[in-house]
């Protein structure tokens, strides 16, 4: 009887572990799709913790429904310290770009594209743009937010940071991401006729046309 109880307990423990692992995989896959991750911390320093690389496999069920083999996407998690107004405007810019024909159908993907586009500027251009911007009034009320973006976009960001360092400027990962978002917000506003739509409090996981 005791042996049977131990075996039953061991089986339940393994099942719980499997469910927890599945839940984590599902959260990661949703993040690749663009769902905003829950903030890891409220301190700015938390936004500059090293990112981690992982290959997020698509669920077989989702792949079957689309009629193709499961995908594996190399992604990384990046932390960004965002003021409330900055996060609000970034969401609005993402929606504006979508309305104007943009292909990024998740916020994380749009963020990744913003990083890659910003990296294509010269270090001199990035420095001039950063120095010309006024700090946001609510900057001290920000939160460290975590996003999962494609590894290729992270590599572009790191290359841009390395170029800035060679030019004598030393932005943190979070600061560089904020600058990239500011640039993306400004461009989206211009493309949308000088204004941005009001975003919902929580964005849809994925936009569809």
Short mmCIF file of C-alpha atoms in Angstrom, two decimals:
data_model
loop_
_atom_site.label_atom_id
_atom_site.label_comp_id
_atom_site.label_asym_id
_atom_site.label_seq_id
_atom_site.Cartn_x
_atom_site.Cartn_y
_atom_site.Cartn_z
CA UNK A 1 0.00 0.00 0.00
CA UNK A 2 2.81 2.40 0.91
CA UNK A 3 4.66 1.61 -2.32
CA UNK A 4 1.48 2.23 -4.31
CA UNK A 5 0.97 5.60 -2.59
CA UNK A 6 4.55 6.64 -3.32
CA UNK A 7 4.18 5.65 -6.97
CA UNK A 8 0.94 7.61 -7.24
CA UNK A 9 2.54 10.67 -5.63
CA UNK A 10 5.54 10.44 -7.95
CA UNK A 11 3.25 10.24 -10.97
CA UNK A 12 1.29 13.31 -9.88
CA UNK A 13 4.53 15.22 -9.32
CA UNK A 14 5.74 14.42 -12.84
CA UNK A 15 2.39 15.46 -14.31
CA UNK A 16 2.57 18.78 -12.45
CA UNK A 17 6.07 19.39 -13.81
CA UNK A 18 4.90 18.67 -17.35
CA UNK A 19 1.97 21.07 -17.00
CA UNK A 20 4.25 23.81 -15.64
CA UNK A 21 6.73 23.29 -18.48
CA UNK A 22 3.92 23.43 -21.03
CA UNK A 23 2.57 26.61 -19.53
CA UNK A 24 6.00 28.26 -19.76
CA UNK A 25 6.40 27.17 -23.38
CA UNK A 26 3.00 28.60 -24.23
CA UNK A 27 3.89 31.91 -22.58
CA UNK A 28 7.14 32.07 -24.53
CA UNK A 29 5.38 31.34 -27.79
CA UNK A 30 2.83 34.05 -27.11
CA UNK A 31 5.67 36.44 -26.43
CA UNK A 32 7.25 35.61 -29.78
CA UNK A 33 3.86 36.42 -31.26
CA UNK A 34 4.01 39.77 -29.55
CA UNK A 35 2.24 39.62 -26.21
CA UNK A 36 3.75 42.02 -23.72
CA UNK A 37 5.56 40.27 -20.92
CA UNK A 38 4.72 41.06 -17.31
CA UNK A 39 7.22 43.59 -15.90
CA UNK A 40 10.10 41.91 -14.10
CA UNK A 41 10.89 44.83 -11.79
CA UNK A 42 10.16 48.49 -11.18
CA UNK A 43 13.79 49.55 -11.03
CA UNK A 44 15.58 50.93 -14.07
CA UNK A 45 18.60 48.73 -13.35
CA UNK A 46 16.52 45.63 -13.94
CA UNK A 47 16.06 46.64 -17.56
CA UNK A 48 19.76 46.21 -18.27
CA UNK A 49 20.14 42.62 -17.14
CA UNK A 50 21.70 40.37 -19.80
CA UNK A 51 19.23 39.00 -22.29
CA UNK A 52 18.87 35.26 -22.76
CA UNK A 53 18.75 33.42 -26.07
CA UNK A 54 16.45 30.50 -26.79
CA UNK A 55 14.85 28.78 -29.74
CA UNK A 56 11.11 28.95 -29.22
CA UNK A 57 9.39 26.10 -31.02
CA UNK A 58 5.91 26.58 -32.38
CA UNK A 59 3.32 24.20 -30.98
CA UNK A 60 2.64 21.24 -33.32
CA UNK A 61 -1.11 21.88 -33.04
CA UNK A 62 -0.75 25.45 -34.31
CA UNK A 63 1.47 24.29 -37.16
CA UNK A 64 -0.97 21.56 -38.20
CA UNK A 65 -3.84 24.03 -38.28
CA UNK A 66 -1.77 26.20 -40.65
CA UNK A 67 -0.85 23.20 -42.80
CA UNK A 68 2.93 23.33 -42.32
CA UNK A 69 5.70 21.93 -40.10
CA UNK A 70 6.36 23.61 -36.71
CA UNK A 71 8.63 26.67 -36.81
CA UNK A 72 11.57 27.40 -34.57
CA UNK A 73 12.43 31.07 -34.06
CA UNK A 74 15.58 32.35 -32.38
CA UNK A 75 14.53 35.04 -29.94
CA UNK A 76 15.91 36.98 -27.00
CA UNK A 77 14.36 38.72 -24.05
CA UNK A 78 15.26 42.39 -23.64
CA UNK A 79 14.41 44.72 -20.77
CA UNK A 80 13.45 48.34 -21.37
CA UNK A 81 12.72 51.01 -18.75
CA UNK A 82 9.72 52.93 -20.09
CA UNK A 83 7.90 55.97 -18.77
CA UNK A 84 4.08 55.63 -18.86
CA UNK A 85 3.77 58.23 -21.62
CA UNK A 86 6.50 56.56 -23.62
CA UNK A 87 4.85 53.16 -23.48
CA UNK A 88 1.51 54.75 -24.38
CA UNK A 89 2.99 56.50 -27.41
CA UNK A 90 4.88 53.38 -28.51
CA UNK A 91 1.65 51.37 -28.53
CA UNK A 92 -0.06 54.15 -30.47
CA UNK A 93 2.78 54.28 -33.01
CA UNK A 94 2.60 50.51 -33.48
CA UNK A 95 -1.14 50.75 -34.22
CA UNK A 96 -0.62 53.72 -36.55
CA UNK A 97 2.00 51.85 -38.56
CA UNK A 98 -0.35 48.87 -38.84
CA UNK A 99 -3.17 51.11 -40.07
CA UNK A 100 -0.79 52.58 -42.65
CA UNK A 101 0.14 49.22 -44.15
CA UNK A 102 2.87 48.04 -41.80
CA UNK A 103 3.57 44.30 -41.63
CA UNK A 104 4.41 44.01 -37.91
CA UNK A 105 1.26 42.45 -36.46
CA UNK A 106 2.56 42.16 -32.89
CA UNK A 107 4.04 44.81 -30.62
CA UNK A 108 7.17 42.77 -29.99
CA UNK A 109 7.79 42.41 -33.71
CA UNK A 110 7.26 46.13 -34.20
CA UNK A 111 9.72 46.84 -31.37
CA UNK A 112 12.28 44.54 -32.97
CA UNK A 113 11.91 46.33 -36.30
CA UNK A 114 12.40 49.66 -34.52
CA UNK A 115 15.71 48.38 -33.09
CA UNK A 116 16.93 47.22 -36.50
CA UNK A 117 15.92 50.46 -38.22
CA UNK A 118 17.63 52.57 -35.55
CA UNK A 119 20.82 50.53 -35.93
CA UNK A 120 21.02 51.57 -39.60
CA UNK A 121 21.62 55.19 -38.64
CA UNK A 122 25.17 56.34 -38.07
CA UNK A 123 26.50 56.83 -34.56
CA UNK A 124 26.63 60.56 -35.29
CA UNK A 125 22.96 60.63 -36.31
CA UNK A 126 21.90 58.72 -33.20
CA UNK A 127 23.87 61.03 -30.94
CA UNK A 128 22.38 64.17 -32.50
CA UNK A 129 18.83 62.83 -32.26
CA UNK A 130 19.27 61.73 -28.64
CA UNK A 131 20.71 65.08 -27.57
CA UNK A 132 17.91 67.00 -29.29
CA UNK A 133 15.12 65.23 -27.37
CA UNK A 134 13.79 66.54 -24.09
CA UNK A 135 13.44 63.98 -21.28
CA UNK A 136 9.88 62.88 -20.60
CA UNK A 137 8.19 64.55 -17.65
CA UNK A 138 7.08 61.21 -16.21
CA UNK A 139 10.42 59.46 -16.69
CA UNK A 140 10.78 58.80 -12.96
CA UNK A 141 7.46 56.95 -12.91
CA UNK A 142 8.55 54.32 -15.40
CA UNK A 143 8.73 50.54 -15.14
CA UNK A 144 11.16 47.94 -16.40
CA UNK A 145 9.28 45.92 -18.99
CA UNK A 146 10.42 42.72 -20.63
CA UNK A 147 9.88 41.87 -24.30
CA UNK A 148 10.84 38.91 -26.45
CA UNK A 149 12.10 39.90 -29.90
CA UNK A 150 13.90 38.16 -32.72
CA UNK A 151 17.59 37.49 -32.20
CA UNK A 152 18.46 39.22 -35.49
CA UNK A 153 17.01 42.48 -34.15
CA UNK A 154 18.98 42.11 -30.91
CA UNK A 155 22.18 41.56 -32.88
CA UNK A 156 21.48 44.73 -34.87
CA UNK A 157 21.00 46.63 -31.61
CA UNK A 158 24.28 45.33 -30.20
CA UNK A 159 26.10 46.35 -33.35
CA UNK A 160 24.64 49.84 -33.02
CA UNK A 161 25.70 50.07 -29.38
CA UNK A 162 29.23 48.96 -30.32
CA UNK A 163 29.39 51.70 -32.97
CA UNK A 164 28.19 54.28 -30.46
CA UNK A 165 30.89 53.19 -28.02
CA UNK A 166 33.57 53.61 -30.68
CA UNK A 167 32.23 57.13 -31.22
CA UNK A 168 32.59 57.91 -27.50
CA UNK A 169 28.98 57.41 -26.39
CA UNK A 170 28.02 54.72 -23.90
CA UNK A 171 24.25 54.10 -23.86
CA UNK A 172 22.87 51.22 -21.83
CA UNK A 173 20.73 48.58 -23.54
CA UNK A 174 17.60 50.13 -22.06
CA UNK A 175 18.60 53.66 -23.07
CA UNK A 176 19.39 52.57 -26.61
CA UNK A 177 16.02 50.81 -26.91
CA UNK A 178 14.25 53.92 -25.63
CA UNK A 179 16.01 56.04 -28.26
CA UNK A 180 14.97 53.56 -30.95
CA UNK A 181 11.37 53.73 -29.76
CA UNK A 182 11.42 57.53 -29.71
CA UNK A 183 12.62 57.48 -33.31
CA UNK A 184 9.94 54.97 -34.31
CA UNK A 185 7.24 57.05 -32.59
CA UNK A 186 8.33 60.20 -34.43
CA UNK A 187 8.37 58.43 -37.81
CA UNK A 188 4.98 56.81 -37.22
CA UNK A 189 3.50 60.18 -36.26
CA UNK A 190 4.79 61.73 -39.48
CA UNK A 191 3.40 58.89 -41.60
CA UNK A 192 0.04 59.23 -39.87
CA UNK A 193 -0.39 62.92 -40.62
CA UNK A 194 1.02 64.32 -37.38
CA UNK A 195 -1.11 62.43 -34.87
CA UNK A 196 -1.46 58.98 -33.36
CA UNK A 197 -4.51 56.86 -32.52
CA UNK A 198 -5.47 56.28 -28.88
CA UNK A 199 -4.28 52.78 -27.96
CA UNK A 200 -6.24 50.42 -25.69
CA UNK A 201 -4.92 49.73 -22.19
CA UNK A 202 -3.95 46.25 -23.34
CA UNK A 203 -3.04 45.50 -26.92
CA UNK A 204 -4.38 42.43 -28.74
CA UNK A 205 -1.86 39.59 -28.85
CA UNK A 206 -1.85 39.80 -32.64
CA UNK A 207 -3.44 42.17 -35.15
CA UNK A 208 -5.32 40.80 -38.16
CA UNK A 209 -6.60 42.34 -41.38
#
